[in-house]
CSV table of N, CA and C in Angstrom, one decimal:
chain,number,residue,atom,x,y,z
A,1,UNK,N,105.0,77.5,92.3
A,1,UNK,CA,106.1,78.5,92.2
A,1,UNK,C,107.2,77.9,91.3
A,2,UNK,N,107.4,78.7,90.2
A,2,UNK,CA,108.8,78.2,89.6
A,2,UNK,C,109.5,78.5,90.2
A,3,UNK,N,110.9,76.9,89.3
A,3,UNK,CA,112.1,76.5,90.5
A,3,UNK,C,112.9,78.1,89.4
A,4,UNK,N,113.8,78.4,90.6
A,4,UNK,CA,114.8,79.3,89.8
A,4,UNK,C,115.9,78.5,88.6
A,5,UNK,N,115.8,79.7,87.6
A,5,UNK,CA,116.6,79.0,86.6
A,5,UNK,C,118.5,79.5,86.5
A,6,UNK,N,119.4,78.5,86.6
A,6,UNK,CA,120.5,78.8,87.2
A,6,UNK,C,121.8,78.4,85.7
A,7,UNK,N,121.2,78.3,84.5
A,7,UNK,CA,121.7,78.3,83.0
A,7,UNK,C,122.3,79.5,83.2
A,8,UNK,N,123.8,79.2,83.0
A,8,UNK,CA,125.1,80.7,82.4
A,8,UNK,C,125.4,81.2,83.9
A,9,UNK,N,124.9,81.0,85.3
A,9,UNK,CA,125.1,82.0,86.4
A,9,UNK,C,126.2,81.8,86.6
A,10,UNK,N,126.9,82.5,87.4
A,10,UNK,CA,128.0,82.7,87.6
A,10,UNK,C,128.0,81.6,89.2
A,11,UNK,N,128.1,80.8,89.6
A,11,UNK,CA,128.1,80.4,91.3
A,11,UNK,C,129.4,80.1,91.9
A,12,UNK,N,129.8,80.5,92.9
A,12,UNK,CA,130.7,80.5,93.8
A,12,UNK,C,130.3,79.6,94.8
A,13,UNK,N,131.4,78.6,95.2
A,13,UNK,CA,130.6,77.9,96.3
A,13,UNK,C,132.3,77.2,96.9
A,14,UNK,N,132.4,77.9,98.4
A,14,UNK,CA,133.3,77.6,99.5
A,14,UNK,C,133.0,76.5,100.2
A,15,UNK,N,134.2,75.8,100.3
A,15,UNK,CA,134.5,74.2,101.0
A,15,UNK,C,134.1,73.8,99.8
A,16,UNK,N,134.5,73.7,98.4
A,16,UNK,CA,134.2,72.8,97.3
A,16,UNK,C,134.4,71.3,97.0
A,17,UNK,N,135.8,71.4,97.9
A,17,UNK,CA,136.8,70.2,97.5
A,17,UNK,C,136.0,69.0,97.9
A,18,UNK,N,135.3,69.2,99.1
A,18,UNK,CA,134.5,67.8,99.1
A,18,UNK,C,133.3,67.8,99.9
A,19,UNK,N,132.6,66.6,100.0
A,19,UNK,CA,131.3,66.2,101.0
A,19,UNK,C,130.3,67.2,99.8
A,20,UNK,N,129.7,68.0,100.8
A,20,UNK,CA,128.3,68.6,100.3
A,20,UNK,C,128.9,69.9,99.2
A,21,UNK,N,130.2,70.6,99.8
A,21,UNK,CA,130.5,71.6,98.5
A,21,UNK,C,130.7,70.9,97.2
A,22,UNK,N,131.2,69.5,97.1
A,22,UNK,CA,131.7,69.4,96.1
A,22,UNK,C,130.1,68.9,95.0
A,23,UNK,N,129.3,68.1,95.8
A,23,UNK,CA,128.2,67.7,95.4
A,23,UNK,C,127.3,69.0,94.6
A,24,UNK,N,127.2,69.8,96.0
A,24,UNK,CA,127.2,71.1,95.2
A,24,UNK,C,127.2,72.0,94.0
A,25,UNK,N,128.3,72.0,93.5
A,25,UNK,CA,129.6,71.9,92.8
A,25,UNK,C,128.7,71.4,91.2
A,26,UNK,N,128.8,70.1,91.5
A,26,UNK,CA,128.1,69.1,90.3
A,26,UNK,C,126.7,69.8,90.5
A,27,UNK,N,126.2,69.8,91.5
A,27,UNK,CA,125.0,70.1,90.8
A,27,UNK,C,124.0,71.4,90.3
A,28,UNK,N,124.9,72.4,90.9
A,28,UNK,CA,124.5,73.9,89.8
A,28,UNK,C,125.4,73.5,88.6
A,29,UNK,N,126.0,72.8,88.2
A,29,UNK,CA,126.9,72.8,86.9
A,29,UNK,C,126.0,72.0,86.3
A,30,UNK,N,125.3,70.4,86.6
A,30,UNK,CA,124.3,70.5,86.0
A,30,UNK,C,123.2,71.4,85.2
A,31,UNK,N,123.4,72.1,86.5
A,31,UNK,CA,121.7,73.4,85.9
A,31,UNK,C,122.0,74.2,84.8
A,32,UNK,N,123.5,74.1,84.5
A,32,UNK,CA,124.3,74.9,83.0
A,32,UNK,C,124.9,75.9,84.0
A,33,UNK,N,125.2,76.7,85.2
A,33,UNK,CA,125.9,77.3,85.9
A,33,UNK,C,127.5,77.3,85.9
A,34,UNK,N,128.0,78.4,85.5
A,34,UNK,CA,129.7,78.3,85.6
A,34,UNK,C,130.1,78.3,87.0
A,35,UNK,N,130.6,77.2,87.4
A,35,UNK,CA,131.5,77.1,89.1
A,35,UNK,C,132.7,77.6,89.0
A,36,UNK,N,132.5,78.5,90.2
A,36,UNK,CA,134.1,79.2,90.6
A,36,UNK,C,133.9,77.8,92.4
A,37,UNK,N,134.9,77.1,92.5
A,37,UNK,CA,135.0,76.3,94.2
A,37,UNK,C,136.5,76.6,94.6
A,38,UNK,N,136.1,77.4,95.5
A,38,UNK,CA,136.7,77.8,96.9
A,38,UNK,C,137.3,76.3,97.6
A,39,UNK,N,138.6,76.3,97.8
A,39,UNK,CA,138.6,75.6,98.9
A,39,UNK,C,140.2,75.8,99.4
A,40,UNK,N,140.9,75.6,100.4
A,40,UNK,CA,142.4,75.4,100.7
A,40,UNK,C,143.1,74.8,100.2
A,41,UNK,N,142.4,73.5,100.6
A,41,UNK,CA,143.1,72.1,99.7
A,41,UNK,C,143.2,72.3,98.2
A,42,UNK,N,144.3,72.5,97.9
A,42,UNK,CA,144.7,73.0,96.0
A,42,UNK,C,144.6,70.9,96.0
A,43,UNK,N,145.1,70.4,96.3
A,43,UNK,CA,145.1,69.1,95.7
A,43,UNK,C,143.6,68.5,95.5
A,44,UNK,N,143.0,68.4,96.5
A,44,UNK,CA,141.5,68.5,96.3
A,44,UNK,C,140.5,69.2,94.8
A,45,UNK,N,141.3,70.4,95.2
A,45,UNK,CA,140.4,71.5,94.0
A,45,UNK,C,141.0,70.9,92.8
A,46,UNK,N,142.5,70.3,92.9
A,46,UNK,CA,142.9,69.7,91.2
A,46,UNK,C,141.5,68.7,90.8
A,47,UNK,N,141.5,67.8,91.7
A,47,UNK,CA,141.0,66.9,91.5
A,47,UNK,C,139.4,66.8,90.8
A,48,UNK,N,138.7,68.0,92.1
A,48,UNK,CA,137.3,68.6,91.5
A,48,UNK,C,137.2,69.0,90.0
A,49,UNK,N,138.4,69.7,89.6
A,49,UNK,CA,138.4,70.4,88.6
A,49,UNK,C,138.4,69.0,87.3
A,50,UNK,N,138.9,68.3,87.3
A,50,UNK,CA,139.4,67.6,86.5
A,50,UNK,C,137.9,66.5,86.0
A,51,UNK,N,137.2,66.1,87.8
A,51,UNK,CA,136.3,65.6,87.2
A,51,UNK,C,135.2,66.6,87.0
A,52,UNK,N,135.2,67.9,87.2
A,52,UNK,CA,133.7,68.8,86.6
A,52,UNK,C,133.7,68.6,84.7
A,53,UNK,N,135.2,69.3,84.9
A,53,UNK,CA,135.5,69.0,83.3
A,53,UNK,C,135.4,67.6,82.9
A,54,UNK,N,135.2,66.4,83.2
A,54,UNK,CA,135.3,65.4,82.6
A,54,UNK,C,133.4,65.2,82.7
A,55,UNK,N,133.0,65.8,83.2
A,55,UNK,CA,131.4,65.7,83.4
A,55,UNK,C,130.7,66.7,82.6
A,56,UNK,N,131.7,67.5,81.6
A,56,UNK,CA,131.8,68.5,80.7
A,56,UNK,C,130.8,69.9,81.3
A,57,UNK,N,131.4,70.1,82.4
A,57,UNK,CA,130.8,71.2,83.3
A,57,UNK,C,131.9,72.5,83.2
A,58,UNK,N,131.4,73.6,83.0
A,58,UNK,CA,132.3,74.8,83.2
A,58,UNK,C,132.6,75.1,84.5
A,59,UNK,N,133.8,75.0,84.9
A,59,UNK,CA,134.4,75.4,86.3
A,59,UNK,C,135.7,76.1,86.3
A,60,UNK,N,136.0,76.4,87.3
A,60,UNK,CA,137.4,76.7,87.6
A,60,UNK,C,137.5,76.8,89.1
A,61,UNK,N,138.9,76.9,89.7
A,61,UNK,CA,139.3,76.7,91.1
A,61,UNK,C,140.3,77.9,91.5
A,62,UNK,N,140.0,78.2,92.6
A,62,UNK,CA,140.8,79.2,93.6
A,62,UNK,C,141.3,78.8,95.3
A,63,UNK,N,142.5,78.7,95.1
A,63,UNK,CA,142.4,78.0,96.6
A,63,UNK,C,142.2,79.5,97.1
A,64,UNK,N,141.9,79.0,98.6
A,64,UNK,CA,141.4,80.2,99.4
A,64,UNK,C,141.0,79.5,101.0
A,65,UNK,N,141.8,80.1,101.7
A,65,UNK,CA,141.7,80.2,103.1
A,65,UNK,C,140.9,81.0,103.5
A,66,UNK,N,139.5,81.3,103.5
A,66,UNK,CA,138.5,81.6,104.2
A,66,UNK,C,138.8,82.6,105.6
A,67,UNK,N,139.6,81.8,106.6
A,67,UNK,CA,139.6,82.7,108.1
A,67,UNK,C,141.3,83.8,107.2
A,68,UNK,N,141.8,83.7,106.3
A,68,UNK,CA,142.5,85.2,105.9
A,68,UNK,C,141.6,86.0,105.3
A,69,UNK,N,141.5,87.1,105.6
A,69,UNK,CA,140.4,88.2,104.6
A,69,UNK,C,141.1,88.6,103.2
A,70,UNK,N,142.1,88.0,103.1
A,70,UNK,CA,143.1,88.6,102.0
A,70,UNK,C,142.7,87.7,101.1
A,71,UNK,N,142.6,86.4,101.0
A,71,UNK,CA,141.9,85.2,100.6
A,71,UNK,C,140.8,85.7,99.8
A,72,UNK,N,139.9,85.9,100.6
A,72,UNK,CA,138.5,86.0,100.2
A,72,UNK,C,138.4,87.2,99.1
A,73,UNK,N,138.9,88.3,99.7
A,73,UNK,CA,138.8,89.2,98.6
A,73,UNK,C,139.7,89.1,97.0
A,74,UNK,N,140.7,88.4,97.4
A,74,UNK,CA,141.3,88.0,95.8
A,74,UNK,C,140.7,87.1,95.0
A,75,UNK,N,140.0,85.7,95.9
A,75,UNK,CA,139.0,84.8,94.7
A,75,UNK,C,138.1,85.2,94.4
A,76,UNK,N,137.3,86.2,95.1
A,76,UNK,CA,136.3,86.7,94.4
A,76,UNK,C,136.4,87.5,93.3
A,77,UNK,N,137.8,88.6,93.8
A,77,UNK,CA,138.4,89.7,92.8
A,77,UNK,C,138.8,88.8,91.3
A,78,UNK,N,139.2,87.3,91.6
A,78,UNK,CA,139.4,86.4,90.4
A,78,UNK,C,138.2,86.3,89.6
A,79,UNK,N,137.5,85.8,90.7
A,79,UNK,CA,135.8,85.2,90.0
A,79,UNK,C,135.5,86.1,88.6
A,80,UNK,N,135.5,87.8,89.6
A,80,UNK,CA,134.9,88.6,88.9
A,80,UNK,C,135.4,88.9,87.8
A,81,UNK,N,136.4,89.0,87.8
A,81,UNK,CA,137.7,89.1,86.4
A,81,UNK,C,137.4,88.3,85.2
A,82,UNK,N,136.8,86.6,86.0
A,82,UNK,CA,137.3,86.1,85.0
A,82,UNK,C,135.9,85.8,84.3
A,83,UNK,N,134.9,86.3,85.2
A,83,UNK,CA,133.7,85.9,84.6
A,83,UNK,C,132.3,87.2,84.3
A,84,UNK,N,133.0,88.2,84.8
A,84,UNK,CA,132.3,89.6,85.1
A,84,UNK,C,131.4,89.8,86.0
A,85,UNK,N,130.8,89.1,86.7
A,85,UNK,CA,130.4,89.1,87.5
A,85,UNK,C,130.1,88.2,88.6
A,86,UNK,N,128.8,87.7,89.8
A,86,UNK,CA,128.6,86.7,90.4
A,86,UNK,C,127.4,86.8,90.9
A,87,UNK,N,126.2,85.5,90.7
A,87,UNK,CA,125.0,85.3,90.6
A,87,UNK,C,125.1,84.7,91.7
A,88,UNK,N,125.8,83.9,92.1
A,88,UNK,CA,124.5,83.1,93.5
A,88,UNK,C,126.8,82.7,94.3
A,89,UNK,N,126.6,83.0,95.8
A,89,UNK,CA,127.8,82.6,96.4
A,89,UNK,C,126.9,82.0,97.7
A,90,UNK,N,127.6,80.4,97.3
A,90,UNK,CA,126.9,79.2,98.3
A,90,UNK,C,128.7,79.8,99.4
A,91,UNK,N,127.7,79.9,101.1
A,91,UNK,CA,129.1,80.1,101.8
A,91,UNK,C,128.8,78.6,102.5
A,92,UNK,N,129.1,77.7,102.0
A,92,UNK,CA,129.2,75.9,102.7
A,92,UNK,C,130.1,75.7,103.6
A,93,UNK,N,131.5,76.5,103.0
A,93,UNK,CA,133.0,75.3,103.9
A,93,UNK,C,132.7,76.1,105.7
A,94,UNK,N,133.0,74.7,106.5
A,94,UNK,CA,132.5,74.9,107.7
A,94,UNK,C,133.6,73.8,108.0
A,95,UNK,N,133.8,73.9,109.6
A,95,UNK,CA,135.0,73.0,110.8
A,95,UNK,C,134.1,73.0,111.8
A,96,UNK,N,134.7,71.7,112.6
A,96,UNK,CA,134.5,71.6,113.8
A,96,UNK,C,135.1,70.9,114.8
A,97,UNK,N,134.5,70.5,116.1
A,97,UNK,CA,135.6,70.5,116.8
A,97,UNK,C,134.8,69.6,117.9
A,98,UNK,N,135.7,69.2,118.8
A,98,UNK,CA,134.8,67.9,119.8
A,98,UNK,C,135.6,67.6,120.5
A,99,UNK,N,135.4,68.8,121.6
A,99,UNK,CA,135.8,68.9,123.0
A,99,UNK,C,134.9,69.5,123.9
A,100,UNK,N,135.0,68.8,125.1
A,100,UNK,CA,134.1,69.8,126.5
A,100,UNK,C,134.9,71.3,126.9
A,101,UNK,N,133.9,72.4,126.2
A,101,UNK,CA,134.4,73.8,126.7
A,101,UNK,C,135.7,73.6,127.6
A,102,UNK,N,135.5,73.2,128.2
A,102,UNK,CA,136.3,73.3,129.9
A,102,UNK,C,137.8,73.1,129.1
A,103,UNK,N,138.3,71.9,128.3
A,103,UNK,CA,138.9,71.3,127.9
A,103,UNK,C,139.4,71.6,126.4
A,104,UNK,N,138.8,72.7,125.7
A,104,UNK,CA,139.0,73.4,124.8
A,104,UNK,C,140.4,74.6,125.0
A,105,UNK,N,141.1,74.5,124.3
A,105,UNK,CA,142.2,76.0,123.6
A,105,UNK,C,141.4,77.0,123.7
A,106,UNK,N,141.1,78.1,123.8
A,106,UNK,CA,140.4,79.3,123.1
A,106,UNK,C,140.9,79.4,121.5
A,107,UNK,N,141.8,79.0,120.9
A,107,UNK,CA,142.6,79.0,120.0
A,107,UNK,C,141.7,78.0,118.5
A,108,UNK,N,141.1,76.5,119.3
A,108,UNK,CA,140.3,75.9,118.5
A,108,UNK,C,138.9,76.9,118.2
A,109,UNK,N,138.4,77.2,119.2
A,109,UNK,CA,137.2,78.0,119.0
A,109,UNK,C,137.6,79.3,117.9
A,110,UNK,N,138.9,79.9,117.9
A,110,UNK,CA,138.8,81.0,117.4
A,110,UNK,C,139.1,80.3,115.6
A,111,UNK,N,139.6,79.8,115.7
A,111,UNK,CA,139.6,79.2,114.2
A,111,UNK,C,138.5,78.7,113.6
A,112,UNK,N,137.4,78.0,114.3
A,112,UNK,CA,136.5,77.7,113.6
A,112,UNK,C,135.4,78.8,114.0
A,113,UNK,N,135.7,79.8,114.1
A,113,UNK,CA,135.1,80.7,114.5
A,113,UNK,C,135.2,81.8,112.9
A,114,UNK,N,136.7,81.8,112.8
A,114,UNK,CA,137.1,82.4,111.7
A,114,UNK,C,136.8,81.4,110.1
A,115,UNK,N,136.7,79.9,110.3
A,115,UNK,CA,136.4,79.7,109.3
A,115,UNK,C,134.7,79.8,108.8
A,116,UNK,N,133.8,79.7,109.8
A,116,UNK,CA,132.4,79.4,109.6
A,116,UNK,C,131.9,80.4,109.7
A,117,UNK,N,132.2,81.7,110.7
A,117,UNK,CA,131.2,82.8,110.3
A,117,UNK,C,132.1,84.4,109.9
A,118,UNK,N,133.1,84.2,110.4
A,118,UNK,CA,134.0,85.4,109.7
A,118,UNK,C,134.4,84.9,107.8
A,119,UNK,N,134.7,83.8,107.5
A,119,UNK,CA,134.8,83.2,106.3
A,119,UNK,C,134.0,83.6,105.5
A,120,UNK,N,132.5,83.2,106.0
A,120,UNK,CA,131.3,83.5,105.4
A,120,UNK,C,130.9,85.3,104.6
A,121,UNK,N,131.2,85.7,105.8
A,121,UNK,CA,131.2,87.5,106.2
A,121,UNK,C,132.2,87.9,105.4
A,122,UNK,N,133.6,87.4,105.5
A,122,UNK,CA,134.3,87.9,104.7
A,122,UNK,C,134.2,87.8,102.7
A,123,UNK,N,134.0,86.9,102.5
A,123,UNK,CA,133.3,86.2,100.8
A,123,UNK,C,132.2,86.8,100.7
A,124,UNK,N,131.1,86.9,101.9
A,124,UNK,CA,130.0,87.9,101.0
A,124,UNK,C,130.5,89.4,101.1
A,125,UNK,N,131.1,89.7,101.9
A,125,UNK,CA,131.5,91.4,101.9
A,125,UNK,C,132.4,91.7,100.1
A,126,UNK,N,133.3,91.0,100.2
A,126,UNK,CA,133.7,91.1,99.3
A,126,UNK,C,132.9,90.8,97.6
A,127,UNK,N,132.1,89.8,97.8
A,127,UNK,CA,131.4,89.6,96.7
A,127,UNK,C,130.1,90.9,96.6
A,128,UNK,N,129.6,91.2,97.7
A,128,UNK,CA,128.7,91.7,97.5
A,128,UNK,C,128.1,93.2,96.3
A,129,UNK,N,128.8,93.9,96.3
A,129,UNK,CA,128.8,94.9,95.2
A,129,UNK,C,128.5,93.9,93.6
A,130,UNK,N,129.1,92.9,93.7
A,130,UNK,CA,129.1,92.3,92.2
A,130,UNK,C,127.5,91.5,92.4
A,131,UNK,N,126.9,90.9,93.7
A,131,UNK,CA,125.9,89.9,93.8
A,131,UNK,C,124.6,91.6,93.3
A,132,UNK,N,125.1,92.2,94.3
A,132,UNK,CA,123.9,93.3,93.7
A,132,UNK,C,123.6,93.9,92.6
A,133,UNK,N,125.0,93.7,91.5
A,133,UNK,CA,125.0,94.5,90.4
A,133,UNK,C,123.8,93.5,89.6
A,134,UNK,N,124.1,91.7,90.0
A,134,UNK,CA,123.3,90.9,89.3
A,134,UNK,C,122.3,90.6,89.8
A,135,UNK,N,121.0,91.5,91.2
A,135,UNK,CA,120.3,91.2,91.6
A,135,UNK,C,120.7,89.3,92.0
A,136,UNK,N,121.7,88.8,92.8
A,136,UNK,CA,122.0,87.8,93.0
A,136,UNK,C,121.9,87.3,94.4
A,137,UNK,N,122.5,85.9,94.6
A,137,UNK,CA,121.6,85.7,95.7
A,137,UNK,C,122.8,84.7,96.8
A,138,UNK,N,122.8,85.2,98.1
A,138,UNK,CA,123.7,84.3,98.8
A,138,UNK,C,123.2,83.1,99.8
A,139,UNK,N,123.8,82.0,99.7
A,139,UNK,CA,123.0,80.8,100.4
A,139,UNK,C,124.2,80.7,101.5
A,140,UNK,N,123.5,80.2,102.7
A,140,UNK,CA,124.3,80.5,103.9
A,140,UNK,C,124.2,78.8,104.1
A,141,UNK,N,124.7,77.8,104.0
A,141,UNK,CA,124.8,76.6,104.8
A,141,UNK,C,125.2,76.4,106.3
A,142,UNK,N,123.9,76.3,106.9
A,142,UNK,CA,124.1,76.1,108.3
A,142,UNK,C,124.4,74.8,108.9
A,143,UNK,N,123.2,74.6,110.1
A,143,UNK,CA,123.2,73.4,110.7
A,143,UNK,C,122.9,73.2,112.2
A,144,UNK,N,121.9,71.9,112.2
A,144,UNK,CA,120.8,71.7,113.5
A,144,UNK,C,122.2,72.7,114.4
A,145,UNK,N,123.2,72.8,114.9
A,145,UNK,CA,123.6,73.6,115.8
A,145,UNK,C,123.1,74.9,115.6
A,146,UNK,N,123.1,75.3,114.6
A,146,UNK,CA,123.1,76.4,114.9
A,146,UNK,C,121.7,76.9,115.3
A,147,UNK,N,120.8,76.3,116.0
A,147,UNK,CA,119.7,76.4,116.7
A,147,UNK,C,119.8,75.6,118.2
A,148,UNK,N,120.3,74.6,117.7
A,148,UNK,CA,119.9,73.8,119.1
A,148,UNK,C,121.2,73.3,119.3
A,149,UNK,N,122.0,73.4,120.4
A,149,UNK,CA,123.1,73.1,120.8
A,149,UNK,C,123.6,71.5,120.6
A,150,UNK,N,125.2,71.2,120.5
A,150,UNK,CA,125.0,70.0,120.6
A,150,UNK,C,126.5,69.9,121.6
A,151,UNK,N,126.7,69.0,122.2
A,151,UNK,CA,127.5,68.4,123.4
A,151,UNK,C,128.8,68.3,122.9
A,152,UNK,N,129.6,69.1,123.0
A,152,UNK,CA,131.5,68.9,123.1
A,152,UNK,C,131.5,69.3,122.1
A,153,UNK,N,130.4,70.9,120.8
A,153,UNK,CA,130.8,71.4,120.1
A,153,UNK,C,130.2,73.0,120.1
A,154,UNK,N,130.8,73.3,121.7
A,154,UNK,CA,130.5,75.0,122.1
A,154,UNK,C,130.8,76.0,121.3
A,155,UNK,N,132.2,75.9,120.4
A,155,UNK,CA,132.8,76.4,118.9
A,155,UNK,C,131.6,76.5,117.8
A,156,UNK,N,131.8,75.6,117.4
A,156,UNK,CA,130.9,74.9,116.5
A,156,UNK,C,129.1,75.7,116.9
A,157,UNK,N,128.9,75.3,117.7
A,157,UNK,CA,127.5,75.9,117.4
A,157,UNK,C,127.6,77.5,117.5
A,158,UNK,N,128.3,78.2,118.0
A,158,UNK,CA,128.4,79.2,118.4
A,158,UNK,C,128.5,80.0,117.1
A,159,UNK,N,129.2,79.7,116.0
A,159,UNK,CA,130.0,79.8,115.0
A,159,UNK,C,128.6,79.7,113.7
A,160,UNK,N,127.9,78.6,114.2
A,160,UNK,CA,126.2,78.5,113.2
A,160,UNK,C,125.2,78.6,113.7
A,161,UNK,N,125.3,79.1,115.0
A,161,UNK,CA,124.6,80.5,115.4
A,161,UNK,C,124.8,81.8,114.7
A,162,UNK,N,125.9,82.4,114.7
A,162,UNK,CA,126.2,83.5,114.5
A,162,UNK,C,126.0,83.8,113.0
């Protein structure tokens, strides 16, 4: 089976600023892909930005708070502006948390509740009309939680479950 070819796409990819988004990041820009990276952290995203471009990658940055829905729909409403459309939206940025239920806020859970699967929901809803115009494609970053439970992260898996 050929690998997909990802030269000129448009990719969108949330939690950019670092760990696996940012690796990410570099490596559809390798494939010739233009990066739009999502992340809160504006000092982070300076940073991303500065080395894509120095790796002579086309990118650009949007900060964006993910658990606001106001967020989501303006960086995409960016993306689309600035690039006409959007071919592939990696939803990566994910939190967590490490406490026994018992001993948990309801307050921790709802936050990473809002950043990992409302975030996600929110960025594809919004992108979505543009992903279909380009027959395009969305990648969901999960994790072993989100099948098999893990100990003092009831948030957390619940969240990559969902």
């Amino acid at each position: 089976m050929p690998l997909r070819d990802f030269h000129g796409k448009v990719v969108v990819v949330t939690g950019a600023a670092g760990g696996l988004g940012r690796a990410l990041c570099f490596r559809f820009g390798a494939a010739g892909s233009r990066i739009v990276a999502l992340d809160r952290d504006a000092a982070s995203l300076t940073g991303l930005l500065a080395d894509l471009q120095e790796a002579g990658l086309t990118a650009t940055t949007e900060v964006c708070d993910l658990s606001r829905e106001e967020d989501c729909g303006r960086a995409i409403a960016a993306t689309i502006q600035a690039f006409g459309g959007i071919d592939v939206l990696v939803n990566n940025a994910g939190i967590t948390h490490r406490s026994a239920f018992a001993r948990t806020q309801p307050e921790v859970i709802r936050r990473v509740m809002a950043v990992n699967f409302l975030g996600a929901m929110q960025c594809t809803h919004a992108a979505l009309e543009a992903l279909l115009a380009r027959r395009g494609m969305i990648v969901v970053i999960s994790s072993v939680a989100g099948f098999a439970p893990l100990i003092a992260r009831t948030g957390y898996a619940a969240s990559k479950h969902a």
